[in-house]
CSV table of C-alpha atoms in Angstrom, one decimal:
chain,number,residue,atom,x,y,z
A,1,MET,CA,-27.7,-24.5,-33.0
A,2,LEU,CA,-26.6,-20.8,-33.3
A,3,PHE,CA,-27.2,-20.3,-29.6
A,4,TRP,CA,-24.7,-23.1,-28.7
A,5,VAL,CA,-22.2,-21.9,-31.3
A,6,VAL,CA,-22.2,-18.3,-30.1
A,7,ALA,CA,-22.0,-19.4,-26.4
A,8,ALA,CA,-19.1,-21.8,-27.2
A,9,VAL,CA,-17.2,-19.2,-29.3
A,10,ILE,CA,-17.4,-16.5,-26.5
A,11,PHE,CA,-16.4,-19.1,-23.9
A,12,ILE,CA,-13.3,-20.2,-26.0
A,13,ILE,CA,-12.3,-16.6,-26.8
A,14,ASP,CA,-12.6,-15.6,-23.1
A,15,ARG,CA,-10.7,-18.6,-21.9
A,16,SER,CA,-8.0,-18.1,-24.5
A,17,THR,CA,-7.4,-14.5,-23.8
A,18,LYS,CA,-7.3,-15.0,-20.1
A,19,TYR,CA,-4.8,-17.9,-20.6
A,20,LEU,CA,-2.6,-15.6,-22.7
A,21,VAL,CA,-2.7,-12.9,-20.0
A,22,VAL,CA,-1.9,-15.4,-17.1
A,23,ALA,CA,0.8,-17.1,-19.1
A,24,ASN,CA,2.6,-13.9,-20.2
A,25,MET,CA,2.0,-11.3,-17.5
A,26,SER,CA,2.3,-11.0,-13.7
A,27,PRO,CA,-0.6,-9.8,-11.6
A,28,GLY,CA,-0.6,-6.0,-11.5
A,29,GLN,CA,1.5,-5.7,-14.6
A,30,SER,CA,0.3,-3.2,-17.1
A,31,ILE,CA,1.4,-2.9,-20.8
A,32,PRO,CA,0.5,0.3,-22.5
A,33,ILE,CA,-1.0,-0.1,-26.0
A,34,LEU,CA,-2.0,3.5,-26.3
A,35,GLU,CA,-0.3,5.4,-23.5
A,36,ASN,CA,-2.8,6.7,-20.9
A,37,ILE,CA,-5.7,5.5,-23.0
A,38,PHE,CA,-5.6,1.7,-23.3
A,39,HIS,CA,-3.5,-0.7,-21.5
A,40,LEU,CA,-3.4,-4.5,-20.9
A,41,THR,CA,-3.4,-4.7,-17.1
A,42,TYR,CA,-3.5,-8.1,-15.4
A,43,VAL,CA,-6.0,-7.8,-12.5
A,44,LEU,CA,-7.3,-10.6,-10.3
A,45,ASN,CA,-10.8,-9.4,-9.4
A,46,PRO,CA,-12.2,-11.1,-6.2
A,47,GLY,CA,-15.6,-9.3,-6.6
A,48,ALA,CA,-18.3,-8.4,-9.1
A,49,ALA,CA,-18.4,-5.4,-11.3
A,50,PHE,CA,-16.3,-2.5,-10.0
A,51,GLY,CA,-14.9,-5.0,-7.4
A,52,LEU,CA,-18.1,-4.9,-5.4
A,53,PHE,CA,-18.7,-7.6,-2.8
A,54,ALA,CA,-15.0,-8.8,-2.9
A,55,TYR,CA,-14.2,-12.3,-1.7
A,56,GLN,CA,-17.8,-13.5,-1.8
A,57,THR,CA,-16.7,-16.4,-4.1
A,58,MET,CA,-19.4,-18.9,-3.1
A,59,PHE,CA,-22.1,-16.3,-3.5
A,60,PHE,CA,-20.9,-15.4,-7.0
A,61,ILE,CA,-20.7,-19.1,-8.0
A,62,LEU,CA,-24.2,-19.7,-6.8
A,63,ILE,CA,-25.5,-16.6,-8.6
A,64,ALA,CA,-23.7,-17.6,-11.8
A,65,VAL,CA,-25.1,-21.1,-11.7
A,66,LEU,CA,-28.6,-19.6,-11.2
A,67,VAL,CA,-28.1,-17.2,-14.1
A,68,VAL,CA,-26.9,-20.0,-16.3
A,69,GLY,CA,-30.0,-22.0,-15.4
A,70,VAL,CA,-32.3,-19.0,-16.2
A,71,ILE,CA,-30.6,-18.4,-19.5
A,72,LEU,CA,-31.0,-22.1,-20.5
A,73,TYR,CA,-34.6,-22.0,-19.5
A,74,PHE,CA,-35.4,-18.9,-21.5
A,75,ASN,CA,-33.5,-20.2,-24.5
A,76,TRP,CA,-35.5,-23.4,-24.3
A,77,THR,CA,-38.9,-21.6,-24.0
A,78,LEU,CA,-38.2,-19.0,-26.7
A,79,PRO,CA,-40.3,-19.2,-29.9
A,80,ALA,CA,-38.3,-20.2,-33.0
A,81,GLY,CA,-38.2,-16.8,-34.6
A,82,LYS,CA,-36.4,-15.0,-31.8
A,83,GLN,CA,-32.8,-15.4,-33.2
A,84,PHE,CA,-31.5,-12.0,-32.1
A,85,LEU,CA,-32.8,-12.6,-28.6
A,86,ARG,CA,-31.2,-16.1,-28.6
A,87,ILE,CA,-27.8,-14.5,-29.6
A,88,GLY,CA,-28.1,-12.1,-26.7
A,89,LEU,CA,-28.8,-15.0,-24.3
A,90,ALA,CA,-25.9,-17.0,-25.9
A,91,LEU,CA,-23.5,-14.0,-25.3
A,92,GLN,CA,-24.6,-13.9,-21.7
A,93,LEU,CA,-24.2,-17.7,-21.3
A,94,GLY,CA,-20.7,-17.8,-22.8
A,95,GLY,CA,-19.6,-14.9,-20.7
A,96,SER,CA,-21.2,-16.2,-17.5
A,97,LEU,CA,-19.5,-19.6,-18.0
A,98,GLY,CA,-16.1,-18.0,-18.6
A,99,ASN,CA,-16.2,-15.9,-15.4
A,100,LEU,CA,-17.8,-18.8,-13.5
A,101,LEU,CA,-14.9,-21.1,-14.4
A,102,ASP,CA,-12.4,-18.5,-13.2
A,103,ARG,CA,-14.2,-18.3,-9.8
A,104,ILE,CA,-14.3,-22.1,-9.5
A,105,GLN,CA,-10.6,-22.5,-10.4
A,106,SER,CA,-9.1,-19.6,-8.3
A,107,GLY,CA,-11.8,-17.6,-6.6
A,108,TYR,CA,-10.9,-14.6,-8.8
A,109,VAL,CA,-11.9,-13.4,-12.3
A,110,VAL,CA,-9.0,-12.5,-14.6
A,111,ASP,CA,-9.5,-9.0,-16.0
A,112,PHE,CA,-7.1,-7.2,-18.4
A,113,PHE,CA,-8.7,-4.5,-20.7
A,114,ASP,CA,-7.9,-1.2,-19.0
A,115,PHE,CA,-9.1,2.0,-20.5
A,116,ARG,CA,-7.9,4.0,-17.5
A,117,VAL,CA,-11.4,5.7,-17.0
A,118,TRP,CA,-13.3,2.5,-16.3
A,119,PRO,CA,-12.6,-0.6,-14.1
A,120,VAL,CA,-10.6,-3.3,-15.8
A,121,PHE,CA,-12.7,-6.0,-17.6
A,122,ASN,CA,-12.5,-9.0,-19.9
A,123,ILE,CA,-14.1,-10.7,-22.9
A,124,ALA,CA,-16.7,-12.4,-20.7
A,125,ASP,CA,-17.8,-9.0,-19.3
A,126,ILE,CA,-18.1,-7.6,-22.8
A,127,ALA,CA,-20.3,-10.5,-23.9
A,128,ILE,CA,-22.5,-10.3,-20.8
A,129,VAL,CA,-23.1,-6.6,-21.2
A,130,THR,CA,-23.7,-6.9,-24.9
A,131,GLY,CA,-26.2,-9.7,-24.3
A,132,VAL,CA,-28.0,-7.6,-21.7
A,133,VAL,CA,-28.2,-4.7,-24.1
A,134,ILE,CA,-29.7,-7.0,-26.8
A,135,LEU,CA,-32.2,-8.4,-24.3
A,136,ALA,CA,-33.2,-4.8,-23.3
A,137,TYR,CA,-33.5,-3.7,-26.9
A,138,GLU,CA,-35.7,-6.7,-27.8
A,139,ILE,CA,-37.9,-6.2,-24.8
A,140,LEU,CA,-38.3,-2.5,-25.5
A,141,ARG,CA,-39.0,-2.9,-29.2
A,142,THR,CA,-41.5,-5.8,-29.0
A,143,ASP,CA,-44.8,-4.8,-30.4
A,144,TYR,CA,-48.0,-5.8,-28.7
A,145,THR,CA,-50.8,-7.2,-30.9
A,146,GLU,CA,-53.9,-4.9,-31.1
A,147,ASP,CA,-55.7,-7.2,-28.6
A,148,GLU,CA,-52.9,-7.0,-26.1
A,149,LYS,CA,-52.9,-3.2,-26.4
A,150,ASP,CA,-56.7,-3.1,-25.8
A,151,GLU,CA,-56.3,-5.4,-22.8
A,152,ASP,CA,-53.6,-3.1,-21.3
A,153,LEU,CA,-55.7,0.0,-21.9
A,154,ILE,CA,-58.7,-1.6,-20.2
A,155,GLU,CA,-56.6,-2.9,-17.2
A,156,ASN,CA,-55.3,0.7,-16.8
A,157,GLY,CA,-58.7,2.3,-16.7
A,158,TYR,CA,-58.8,3.6,-20.3
A,159,ASN,CA,-61.7,3.1,-22.6
A,160,LYS,CA,-61.3,3.1,-26.4
A,161,GLY,CA,-64.9,4.4,-26.9
């Protein structure tokens, strides 16, 4: 249940913040919050991160649908005790669905957080990156059982004796 709640909350926050930007700003408009440090800048991004592969909308829609499917599959196959990993997947799902809906509706993703030293981004992007960090952390910290360690050593040509 937590998985679906986190994904829904991220999706709703992402959609709400984008709605506020679109309703109250013009594309390209920038509002300084902390002059030369943090601005709200309304950008319509036709590409991926850093504007890569601009105007490849159908490609991004297909990739996003594939990613959503993979996230749902992994969530379904995860053992019950992997709540932190499930939260990471939920963050990725909510963010992916938020940006996917943008692409389906307009062919662009609405971005607005502008720190002036990094490309402009949005809530969905934050959620996706946070989810990936959680996933990487969980993968890196997972302990093998002693039997799995022994099997890895043998497969790599090492002998305990």
